[in-house]
């Protein structure tokens, strides 16, 4: 006869998966259990019980921990043996896509737009500016944006500030402020733009 109080060892139960993932992401973030507790608003004792798989946390608690760790809630339910995917795009093999700037003659090459494991969805795009265009529009959207100048140079505006970006230069910005290229300084002006995927 099986003892109903005997510890289960036959597979990764939910408490062990969640506890293990909380600990994994906490260590990855370089946080102590006390720091995670302070950041998430979950008590240090509860964090300890969750990591040791001695309690079943509520979804609200899991959500607060995920937020403090900077990961999606579903990342805490994925066992360490889960399969992860990567998307490889060979040089020049991106998908040409149509964007707001396409009608201005800019060329866009999408390098993928879904992070298969769920976390923050990002879309990397290579943009080549139309060299014949003088009047370049500004853009505004939710989230952050990262640009890395690949070739050429451009004068780039963000809010009230302007920067000259040359090959190898990058900018990380709050995309809620008006931003965009204002002048092509050196042709061809090509850059990598990484944005959150529109939902």
mmCIF file with all atom_site columns, C-alpha atoms in Angstrom:
data_model
loop_
_atom_site.group_PDB
_atom_site.id
_atom_site.type_symbol
_atom_site.label_atom_id
_atom_site.label_alt_id
_atom_site.label_comp_id
_atom_site.label_asym_id
_atom_site.label_entity_id
_atom_site.label_seq_id
_atom_site.pdbx_PDB_ins_code
_atom_site.Cartn_x
_atom_site.Cartn_y
_atom_site.Cartn_z
_atom_site.occupancy
_atom_site.B_iso_or_equiv
_atom_site.pdbx_formal_charge
_atom_site.auth_seq_id
_atom_site.auth_comp_id
_atom_site.auth_asym_id
_atom_site.auth_atom_id
_atom_site.pdbx_PDB_model_num
ATOM 1   C CA . UNK A 1 1   ? 0.000  0.000  0.000   1.00 0.00 ? 1   UNK A CA 1
ATOM 2   C CA . UNK A 1 2   ? 1.317  3.431  -0.946  1.00 0.00 ? 2   UNK A CA 1
ATOM 3   C CA . UNK A 1 3   ? 1.764  6.065  1.738   1.00 0.00 ? 3   UNK A CA 1
ATOM 4   C CA . UNK A 1 4   ? -0.286 9.116  0.608   1.00 0.00 ? 4   UNK A CA 1
ATOM 5   C CA . UNK A 1 5   ? 2.139  11.415 2.449   1.00 0.00 ? 5   UNK A CA 1
ATOM 6   C CA . UNK A 1 6   ? 5.204  10.064 0.663   1.00 0.00 ? 6   UNK A CA 1
ATOM 7   C CA . UNK A 1 7   ? 7.026  12.654 -1.446  1.00 0.00 ? 7   UNK A CA 1
ATOM 8   C CA . UNK A 1 8   ? 6.331  12.326 -5.164  1.00 0.00 ? 8   UNK A CA 1
ATOM 9   C CA . UNK A 1 9   ? 9.409  11.631 -7.285  1.00 0.00 ? 9   UNK A CA 1
ATOM 10  C CA . UNK A 1 10  ? 7.794  10.312 -10.455 1.00 0.00 ? 10  UNK A CA 1
ATOM 11  C CA . UNK A 1 11  ? 7.937  13.481 -12.539 1.00 0.00 ? 11  UNK A CA 1
ATOM 12  C CA . UNK A 1 12  ? 8.150  17.252 -12.565 1.00 0.00 ? 12  UNK A CA 1
ATOM 13  C CA . UNK A 1 13  ? 5.059  18.364 -10.641 1.00 0.00 ? 13  UNK A CA 1
ATOM 14  C CA . UNK A 1 14  ? 3.936  21.962 -11.008 1.00 0.00 ? 14  UNK A CA 1
ATOM 15  C CA . UNK A 1 15  ? 5.366  23.147 -7.682  1.00 0.00 ? 15  UNK A CA 1
ATOM 16  C CA . UNK A 1 16  ? 8.829  21.830 -8.548  1.00 0.00 ? 16  UNK A CA 1
ATOM 17  C CA . UNK A 1 17  ? 8.720  23.315 -12.035 1.00 0.00 ? 17  UNK A CA 1
ATOM 18  C CA . UNK A 1 18  ? 7.605  26.760 -10.827 1.00 0.00 ? 18  UNK A CA 1
ATOM 19  C CA . UNK A 1 19  ? 10.002 26.732 -7.867  1.00 0.00 ? 19  UNK A CA 1
ATOM 20  C CA . UNK A 1 20  ? 12.920 25.695 -10.044 1.00 0.00 ? 20  UNK A CA 1
ATOM 21  C CA . UNK A 1 21  ? 12.167 28.340 -12.674 1.00 0.00 ? 21  UNK A CA 1
ATOM 22  C CA . UNK A 1 22  ? 11.772 31.109 -10.061 1.00 0.00 ? 22  UNK A CA 1
ATOM 23  C CA . UNK A 1 23  ? 15.152 30.180 -8.590  1.00 0.00 ? 23  UNK A CA 1
ATOM 24  C CA . UNK A 1 24  ? 16.738 29.902 -12.068 1.00 0.00 ? 24  UNK A CA 1
ATOM 25  C CA . UNK A 1 25  ? 15.551 33.350 -13.189 1.00 0.00 ? 25  UNK A CA 1
ATOM 26  C CA . UNK A 1 26  ? 16.369 34.902 -9.797  1.00 0.00 ? 26  UNK A CA 1
ATOM 27  C CA . UNK A 1 27  ? 19.965 33.674 -9.990  1.00 0.00 ? 27  UNK A CA 1
ATOM 28  C CA . UNK A 1 28  ? 20.167 34.705 -13.649 1.00 0.00 ? 28  UNK A CA 1
ATOM 29  C CA . UNK A 1 29  ? 19.123 38.219 -12.602 1.00 0.00 ? 29  UNK A CA 1
ATOM 30  C CA . UNK A 1 30  ? 21.737 38.221 -9.827  1.00 0.00 ? 30  UNK A CA 1
ATOM 31  C CA . UNK A 1 31  ? 19.079 38.699 -7.144  1.00 0.00 ? 31  UNK A CA 1
ATOM 32  C CA . UNK A 1 32  ? 18.957 37.303 -3.630  1.00 0.00 ? 32  UNK A CA 1
ATOM 33  C CA . UNK A 1 33  ? 15.687 35.829 -2.373  1.00 0.00 ? 33  UNK A CA 1
ATOM 34  C CA . UNK A 1 34  ? 15.287 38.906 -0.153  1.00 0.00 ? 34  UNK A CA 1
ATOM 35  C CA . UNK A 1 35  ? 15.754 41.237 -3.148  1.00 0.00 ? 35  UNK A CA 1
ATOM 36  C CA . UNK A 1 36  ? 13.179 39.291 -5.147  1.00 0.00 ? 36  UNK A CA 1
ATOM 37  C CA . UNK A 1 37  ? 10.787 39.504 -2.205  1.00 0.00 ? 37  UNK A CA 1
ATOM 38  C CA . UNK A 1 38  ? 11.255 43.275 -1.909  1.00 0.00 ? 38  UNK A CA 1
ATOM 39  C CA . UNK A 1 39  ? 10.860 43.834 -5.648  1.00 0.00 ? 39  UNK A CA 1
ATOM 40  C CA . UNK A 1 40  ? 7.816  41.596 -6.091  1.00 0.00 ? 40  UNK A CA 1
ATOM 41  C CA . UNK A 1 41  ? 5.966  42.319 -2.851  1.00 0.00 ? 41  UNK A CA 1
ATOM 42  C CA . UNK A 1 42  ? 5.937  38.587 -2.081  1.00 0.00 ? 42  UNK A CA 1
ATOM 43  C CA . UNK A 1 43  ? 7.309  37.765 1.388   1.00 0.00 ? 43  UNK A CA 1
ATOM 44  C CA . UNK A 1 44  ? 10.816 36.290 1.649   1.00 0.00 ? 44  UNK A CA 1
ATOM 45  C CA . UNK A 1 45  ? 9.349  33.273 3.459   1.00 0.00 ? 45  UNK A CA 1
ATOM 46  C CA . UNK A 1 46  ? 6.927  32.675 0.576   1.00 0.00 ? 46  UNK A CA 1
ATOM 47  C CA . UNK A 1 47  ? 9.734  33.011 -2.002  1.00 0.00 ? 47  UNK A CA 1
ATOM 48  C CA . UNK A 1 48  ? 11.703 30.398 -0.057  1.00 0.00 ? 48  UNK A CA 1
ATOM 49  C CA . UNK A 1 49  ? 8.698  28.033 0.114   1.00 0.00 ? 49  UNK A CA 1
ATOM 50  C CA . UNK A 1 50  ? 8.021  28.469 -3.618  1.00 0.00 ? 50  UNK A CA 1
ATOM 51  C CA . UNK A 1 51  ? 11.646 27.771 -4.564  1.00 0.00 ? 51  UNK A CA 1
ATOM 52  C CA . UNK A 1 52  ? 11.729 24.666 -2.364  1.00 0.00 ? 52  UNK A CA 1
ATOM 53  C CA . UNK A 1 53  ? 8.431  23.470 -3.906  1.00 0.00 ? 53  UNK A CA 1
ATOM 54  C CA . UNK A 1 54  ? 6.749  23.273 -0.507  1.00 0.00 ? 54  UNK A CA 1
ATOM 55  C CA . UNK A 1 55  ? 3.742  25.391 -1.507  1.00 0.00 ? 55  UNK A CA 1
ATOM 56  C CA . UNK A 1 56  ? 1.483  26.011 -4.488  1.00 0.00 ? 56  UNK A CA 1
ATOM 57  C CA . UNK A 1 57  ? 1.592  29.752 -5.200  1.00 0.00 ? 57  UNK A CA 1
ATOM 58  C CA . UNK A 1 58  ? -1.464 31.573 -6.508  1.00 0.00 ? 58  UNK A CA 1
ATOM 59  C CA . UNK A 1 59  ? -1.482 32.903 -10.051 1.00 0.00 ? 59  UNK A CA 1
ATOM 60  C CA . UNK A 1 60  ? -1.314 36.436 -8.624  1.00 0.00 ? 60  UNK A CA 1
ATOM 61  C CA . UNK A 1 61  ? 1.860  35.567 -6.719  1.00 0.00 ? 61  UNK A CA 1
ATOM 62  C CA . UNK A 1 62  ? 3.381  33.946 -9.796  1.00 0.00 ? 62  UNK A CA 1
ATOM 63  C CA . UNK A 1 63  ? 2.486  37.031 -11.844 1.00 0.00 ? 63  UNK A CA 1
ATOM 64  C CA . UNK A 1 64  ? 4.196  39.347 -9.316  1.00 0.00 ? 64  UNK A CA 1
ATOM 65  C CA . UNK A 1 65  ? 7.310  37.162 -9.284  1.00 0.00 ? 65  UNK A CA 1
ATOM 66  C CA . UNK A 1 66  ? 7.426  37.029 -13.086 1.00 0.00 ? 66  UNK A CA 1
ATOM 67  C CA . UNK A 1 67  ? 7.125  40.815 -13.257 1.00 0.00 ? 67  UNK A CA 1
ATOM 68  C CA . UNK A 1 68  ? 9.938  41.290 -10.744 1.00 0.00 ? 68  UNK A CA 1
ATOM 69  C CA . UNK A 1 69  ? 12.117 38.832 -12.668 1.00 0.00 ? 69  UNK A CA 1
ATOM 70  C CA . UNK A 1 70  ? 11.343 40.467 -16.017 1.00 0.00 ? 70  UNK A CA 1
ATOM 71  C CA . UNK A 1 71  ? 9.955  37.321 -17.629 1.00 0.00 ? 71  UNK A CA 1
ATOM 72  C CA . UNK A 1 72  ? 6.581  36.285 -19.015 1.00 0.00 ? 72  UNK A CA 1
ATOM 73  C CA . UNK A 1 73  ? 4.321  34.377 -16.610 1.00 0.00 ? 73  UNK A CA 1
ATOM 74  C CA . UNK A 1 74  ? 4.402  31.288 -18.828 1.00 0.00 ? 74  UNK A CA 1
ATOM 75  C CA . UNK A 1 75  ? 8.211  31.143 -18.519 1.00 0.00 ? 75  UNK A CA 1
ATOM 76  C CA . UNK A 1 76  ? 7.738  30.056 -14.900 1.00 0.00 ? 76  UNK A CA 1
ATOM 77  C CA . UNK A 1 77  ? 5.614  27.072 -15.963 1.00 0.00 ? 77  UNK A CA 1
ATOM 78  C CA . UNK A 1 78  ? 8.117  25.727 -18.492 1.00 0.00 ? 78  UNK A CA 1
ATOM 79  C CA . UNK A 1 79  ? 10.248 22.861 -17.195 1.00 0.00 ? 79  UNK A CA 1
ATOM 80  C CA . UNK A 1 80  ? 14.009 23.124 -17.640 1.00 0.00 ? 80  UNK A CA 1
ATOM 81  C CA . UNK A 1 81  ? 13.810 20.222 -20.082 1.00 0.00 ? 81  UNK A CA 1
ATOM 82  C CA . UNK A 1 82  ? 11.437 22.118 -22.378 1.00 0.00 ? 82  UNK A CA 1
ATOM 83  C CA . UNK A 1 83  ? 12.556 22.500 -25.965 1.00 0.00 ? 83  UNK A CA 1
ATOM 84  C CA . UNK A 1 84  ? 13.479 25.983 -27.149 1.00 0.00 ? 84  UNK A CA 1
ATOM 85  C CA . UNK A 1 85  ? 13.647 27.210 -30.689 1.00 0.00 ? 85  UNK A CA 1
ATOM 86  C CA . UNK A 1 86  ? 15.787 29.706 -32.545 1.00 0.00 ? 86  UNK A CA 1
ATOM 87  C CA . UNK A 1 87  ? 15.159 31.402 -35.869 1.00 0.00 ? 87  UNK A CA 1
ATOM 88  C CA . UNK A 1 88  ? 18.161 31.726 -38.197 1.00 0.00 ? 88  UNK A CA 1
ATOM 89  C CA . UNK A 1 89  ? 17.984 34.000 -41.240 1.00 0.00 ? 89  UNK A CA 1
ATOM 90  C CA . UNK A 1 90  ? 20.921 33.803 -43.648 1.00 0.00 ? 90  UNK A CA 1
ATOM 91  C CA . UNK A 1 91  ? 22.431 37.000 -45.019 1.00 0.00 ? 91  UNK A CA 1
ATOM 92  C CA . UNK A 1 92  ? 20.095 38.561 -47.593 1.00 0.00 ? 92  UNK A CA 1
ATOM 93  C CA . UNK A 1 93  ? 17.358 35.977 -46.971 1.00 0.00 ? 93  UNK A CA 1
ATOM 94  C CA . UNK A 1 94  ? 15.024 38.134 -44.852 1.00 0.00 ? 94  UNK A CA 1
ATOM 95  C CA . UNK A 1 95  ? 11.459 38.686 -45.999 1.00 0.00 ? 95  UNK A CA 1
ATOM 96  C CA . UNK A 1 96  ? 10.812 41.991 -47.733 1.00 0.00 ? 96  UNK A CA 1
ATOM 97  C CA . UNK A 1 97  ? 7.943  43.645 -45.912 1.00 0.00 ? 97  UNK A CA 1
ATOM 98  C CA . UNK A 1 98  ? 5.698  46.645 -46.421 1.00 0.00 ? 98  UNK A CA 1
ATOM 99  C CA . UNK A 1 99  ? 5.697  49.346 -43.734 1.00 0.00 ? 99  UNK A CA 1
ATOM 100 C CA . UNK A 1 100 ? 4.538  52.939 -43.364 1.00 0.00 ? 100 UNK A CA 1
ATOM 101 C CA . UNK A 1 101 ? 7.826  54.109 -44.879 1.00 0.00 ? 101 UNK A CA 1
ATOM 102 C CA . UNK A 1 102 ? 7.559  51.788 -47.904 1.00 0.00 ? 102 UNK A CA 1
ATOM 103 C CA . UNK A 1 103 ? 5.481  54.346 -49.798 1.00 0.00 ? 103 UNK A CA 1
ATOM 104 C CA . UNK A 1 104 ? 8.409  56.751 -49.333 1.00 0.00 ? 104 UNK A CA 1
ATOM 105 C CA . UNK A 1 105 ? 10.766 54.311 -51.021 1.00 0.00 ? 105 UNK A CA 1
ATOM 106 C CA . UNK A 1 106 ? 12.388 52.886 -47.896 1.00 0.00 ? 106 UNK A CA 1
ATOM 107 C CA . UNK A 1 107 ? 13.142 49.158 -48.067 1.00 0.00 ? 107 UNK A CA 1
ATOM 108 C CA . UNK A 1 108 ? 12.352 46.842 -45.119 1.00 0.00 ? 108 UNK A CA 1
ATOM 109 C CA . UNK A 1 109 ? 13.730 43.323 -44.637 1.00 0.00 ? 109 UNK A CA 1
ATOM 110 C CA . UNK A 1 110 ? 12.119 41.442 -41.737 1.00 0.00 ? 110 UNK A CA 1
ATOM 111 C CA . UNK A 1 111 ? 14.362 38.998 -39.897 1.00 0.00 ? 111 UNK A CA 1
ATOM 112 C CA . UNK A 1 112 ? 11.478 37.363 -37.985 1.00 0.00 ? 112 UNK A CA 1
ATOM 113 C CA . UNK A 1 113 ? 8.823  38.670 -35.647 1.00 0.00 ? 113 UNK A CA 1
ATOM 114 C CA . UNK A 1 114 ? 8.009  36.034 -33.051 1.00 0.00 ? 114 UNK A CA 1
ATOM 115 C CA . UNK A 1 115 ? 10.007 34.887 -30.072 1.00 0.00 ? 115 UNK A CA 1
ATOM 116 C CA . UNK A 1 116 ? 8.918  31.213 -30.108 1.00 0.00 ? 116 UNK A CA 1
ATOM 117 C CA . UNK A 1 117 ? 9.196  30.656 -26.348 1.00 0.00 ? 117 UNK A CA 1
ATOM 118 C CA . UNK A 1 118 ? 6.731  33.374 -25.513 1.00 0.00 ? 118 UNK A CA 1
ATOM 119 C CA . UNK A 1 119 ? 8.636  36.127 -23.639 1.00 0.00 ? 119 UNK A CA 1
ATOM 120 C CA . UNK A 1 120 ? 8.816  39.615 -25.050 1.00 0.00 ? 120 UNK A CA 1
ATOM 121 C CA . UNK A 1 121 ? 8.044  39.439 -28.742 1.00 0.00 ? 121 UNK A CA 1
ATOM 122 C CA . UNK A 1 122 ? 10.516 41.446 -30.789 1.00 0.00 ? 122 UNK A CA 1
ATOM 123 C CA . UNK A 1 123 ? 10.787 42.184 -34.484 1.00 0.00 ? 123 UNK A CA 1
ATOM 124 C CA . UNK A 1 124 ? 14.218 42.831 -35.999 1.00 0.00 ? 124 UNK A CA 1
ATOM 125 C CA . UNK A 1 125 ? 14.077 44.636 -39.361 1.00 0.00 ? 125 UNK A CA 1
ATOM 126 C CA . UNK A 1 126 ? 16.826 45.922 -41.654 1.00 0.00 ? 126 UNK A CA 1
ATOM 127 C CA . UNK A 1 127 ? 15.836 49.331 -43.031 1.00 0.00 ? 127 UNK A CA 1
ATOM 128 C CA . UNK A 1 128 ? 17.419 50.968 -46.080 1.00 0.00 ? 128 UNK A CA 1
ATOM 129 C CA . UNK A 1 129 ? 16.460 54.624 -46.464 1.00 0.00 ? 129 UNK A CA 1
ATOM 130 C CA . UNK A 1 130 ? 15.470 56.034 -49.842 1.00 0.00 ? 130 UNK A CA 1
ATOM 131 C CA . UNK A 1 131 ? 18.426 58.256 -50.850 1.00 0.00 ? 131 UNK A CA 1
ATOM 132 C CA . UNK A 1 132 ? 16.192 60.518 -52.971 1.00 0.00 ? 132 UNK A CA 1
ATOM 133 C CA . UNK A 1 133 ? 13.948 61.543 -50.089 1.00 0.00 ? 133 UNK A CA 1
ATOM 134 C CA . UNK A 1 134 ? 14.393 64.937 -48.429 1.00 0.00 ? 134 UNK A CA 1
ATOM 135 C CA . UNK A 1 135 ? 11.374 65.086 -46.106 1.00 0.00 ? 135 UNK A CA 1
ATOM 136 C CA . UNK A 1 136 ? 11.506 62.179 -43.652 1.00 0.00 ? 136 UNK A CA 1
ATOM 137 C CA . UNK A 1 137 ? 8.529  61.631 -41.298 1.00 0.00 ? 137 UNK A CA 1
ATOM 138 C CA . UNK A 1 138 ? 8.716  61.112 -37.538 1.00 0.00 ? 138 UNK A CA 1
ATOM 139 C CA . UNK A 1 139 ? 7.296  58.020 -35.842 1.00 0.00 ? 139 UNK A CA 1
ATOM 140 C CA . UNK A 1 140 ? 5.768  57.380 -32.399 1.00 0.00 ? 140 UNK A CA 1
ATOM 141 C CA . UNK A 1 141 ? 4.725  54.061 -30.860 1.00 0.00 ? 141 UNK A CA 1
ATOM 142 C CA . UNK A 1 142 ? 4.544  52.221 -27.563 1.00 0.00 ? 142 UNK A CA 1
ATOM 143 C CA . UNK A 1 143 ? 7.635  50.588 -26.098 1.00 0.00 ? 143 UNK A CA 1
ATOM 144 C CA . UNK A 1 144 ? 11.337 50.874 -26.727 1.00 0.00 ? 144 UNK A CA 1
ATOM 145 C CA . UNK A 1 145 ? 13.274 50.729 -29.986 1.00 0.00 ? 145 UNK A CA 1
ATOM 146 C CA . UNK A 1 146 ? 16.881 49.810 -30.704 1.00 0.00 ? 146 UNK A CA 1
ATOM 147 C CA . UNK A 1 147 ? 18.751 50.896 -33.836 1.00 0.00 ? 147 UNK A CA 1
ATOM 148 C CA . UNK A 1 148 ? 22.216 49.812 -34.994 1.00 0.00 ? 148 UNK A CA 1
ATOM 149 C CA . UNK A 1 149 ? 23.741 51.603 -37.987 1.00 0.00 ? 149 UNK A CA 1
ATOM 150 C CA . UNK A 1 150 ? 24.998 48.985 -40.476 1.00 0.00 ? 150 UNK A CA 1
ATOM 151 C CA . UNK A 1 151 ? 26.260 51.184 -43.337 1.00 0.00 ? 151 UNK A CA 1
ATOM 152 C CA . UNK A 1 152 ? 26.323 54.879 -44.148 1.00 0.00 ? 152 UNK A CA 1
ATOM 153 C CA . UNK A 1 153 ? 25.314 57.599 -41.730 1.00 0.00 ? 153 UNK A CA 1
ATOM 154 C CA . UNK A 1 154 ? 22.194 59.566 -40.813 1.00 0.00 ? 154 UNK A CA 1
ATOM 155 C CA . UNK A 1 155 ? 21.087 62.395 -38.596 1.00 0.00 ? 155 UNK A CA 1
ATOM 156 C CA . UNK A 1 156 ? 18.471 60.961 -36.247 1.00 0.00 ? 156 UNK A CA 1
ATOM 157 C CA . UNK A 1 157 ? 15.984 62.847 -34.063 1.00 0.00 ? 157 UNK A CA 1
ATOM 158 C CA . UNK A 1 158 ? 14.497 61.705 -30.773 1.00 0.00 ? 158 UNK A CA 1
ATOM 159 C CA . UNK A 1 159 ? 12.216 64.197 -29.079 1.00 0.00 ? 159 UNK A CA 1
ATOM 160 C CA . UNK A 1 160 ? 14.104 67.515 -28.994 1.00 0.00 ? 160 UNK A CA 1
ATOM 161 C CA . UNK A 1 161 ? 17.528 65.888 -29.499 1.00 0.00 ? 161 UNK A CA 1
ATOM 162 C CA . UNK A 1 162 ? 19.419 65.000 -32.679 1.00 0.00 ? 162 UNK A CA 1
ATOM 163 C CA . UNK A 1 163 ? 22.301 62.570 -33.141 1.00 0.00 ? 163 UNK A CA 1
ATOM 164 C CA . UNK A 1 164 ? 24.563 61.669 -36.052 1.00 0.00 ? 164 UNK A CA 1
ATOM 165 C CA . UNK A 1 165 ? 24.701 57.876 -36.256 1.00 0.00 ? 165 UNK A CA 1
ATOM 166 C CA . UNK A 1 166 ? 27.514 56.296 -38.259 1.00 0.00 ? 166 UNK A CA 1
ATOM 167 C CA . UNK A 1 167 ? 28.356 52.669 -39.034 1.00 0.00 ? 167 UNK A CA 1
ATOM 168 C CA . UNK A 1 168 ? 28.538 50.731 -35.759 1.00 0.00 ? 168 UNK A CA 1
ATOM 169 C CA . UNK A 1 169 ? 26.716 53.400 -33.715 1.00 0.00 ? 169 UNK A CA 1
ATOM 170 C CA . UNK A 1 170 ? 23.510 52.454 -31.920 1.00 0.00 ? 170 UNK A CA 1
ATOM 171 C CA . UNK A 1 171 ? 20.670 54.114 -30.066 1.00 0.00 ? 171 UNK A CA 1
ATOM 172 C CA . UNK A 1 172 ? 18.165 52.669 -27.588 1.00 0.00 ? 172 UNK A CA 1
ATOM 173 C CA . UNK A 1 173 ? 15.157 54.935 -27.138 1.00 0.00 ? 173 UNK A CA 1
ATOM 174 C CA . UNK A 1 174 ? 11.710 55.413 -25.651 1.00 0.00 ? 174 UNK A CA 1
ATOM 175 C CA . UNK A 1 175 ? 9.588  55.144 -28.792 1.00 0.00 ? 175 UNK A CA 1
ATOM 176 C CA . UNK A 1 176 ? 6.709  57.188 -27.334 1.00 0.00 ? 176 UNK A CA 1
ATOM 177 C CA . UNK A 1 177 ? 8.673  60.351 -28.233 1.00 0.00 ? 177 UNK A CA 1
ATOM 178 C CA . UNK A 1 178 ? 8.663  61.464 -31.902 1.00 0.00 ? 178 UNK A CA 1
ATOM 179 C CA . UNK A 1 179 ? 11.705 59.892 -33.543 1.00 0.00 ? 179 UNK A CA 1
ATOM 180 C CA . UNK A 1 180 ? 13.185 59.050 -36.911 1.00 0.00 ? 180 UNK A CA 1
ATOM 181 C CA . UNK A 1 181 ? 15.864 59.861 -39.475 1.00 0.00 ? 181 UNK A CA 1
ATOM 182 C CA . UNK A 1 182 ? 15.958 63.526 -40.486 1.00 0.00 ? 182 UNK A CA 1
ATOM 183 C CA . UNK A 1 183 ? 18.839 63.494 -42.974 1.00 0.00 ? 183 UNK A CA 1
ATOM 184 C CA . UNK A 1 184 ? 20.906 60.907 -44.806 1.00 0.00 ? 184 UNK A CA 1
ATOM 185 C CA . UNK A 1 185 ? 24.513 61.967 -44.248 1.00 0.00 ? 185 UNK A CA 1
ATOM 186 C CA . UNK A 1 186 ? 26.191 59.122 -46.141 1.00 0.00 ? 186 UNK A CA 1
ATOM 187 C CA . UNK A 1 187 ? 24.698 56.601 -48.604 1.00 0.00 ? 187 UNK A CA 1
ATOM 188 C CA . UNK A 1 188 ? 23.589 53.850 -48.414 1.00 0.00 ? 188 UNK A CA 1
ATOM 189 C CA . UNK A 1 189 ? 21.982 54.440 -45.012 1.00 0.00 ? 189 UNK A CA 1
ATOM 190 C CA . UNK A 1 190 ? 21.066 50.995 -43.661 1.00 0.00 ? 190 UNK A CA 1
ATOM 191 C CA . UNK A 1 191 ? 20.281 50.150 -40.064 1.00 0.00 ? 191 UNK A CA 1
ATOM 192 C CA . UNK A 1 192 ? 18.921 47.333 -37.926 1.00 0.00 ? 192 UNK A CA 1
ATOM 193 C CA . UNK A 1 193 ? 15.760 48.329 -36.058 1.00 0.00 ? 193 UNK A CA 1
ATOM 194 C CA . UNK A 1 194 ? 14.406 46.161 -33.232 1.00 0.00 ? 194 UNK A CA 1
ATOM 195 C CA . UNK A 1 195 ? 10.876 46.892 -31.963 1.00 0.00 ? 195 UNK A CA 1
ATOM 196 C CA . UNK A 1 196 ? 8.261  45.111 -29.886 1.00 0.00 ? 196 UNK A CA 1
ATOM 197 C CA . UNK A 1 197 ? 5.897  43.197 -32.149 1.00 0.00 ? 197 UNK A CA 1
ATOM 198 C CA . UNK A 1 198 ? 2.603  45.002 -32.682 1.00 0.00 ? 198 UNK A CA 1
ATOM 199 C CA . UNK A 1 199 ? -0.283 43.154 -31.030 1.00 0.00 ? 199 UNK A CA 1
#
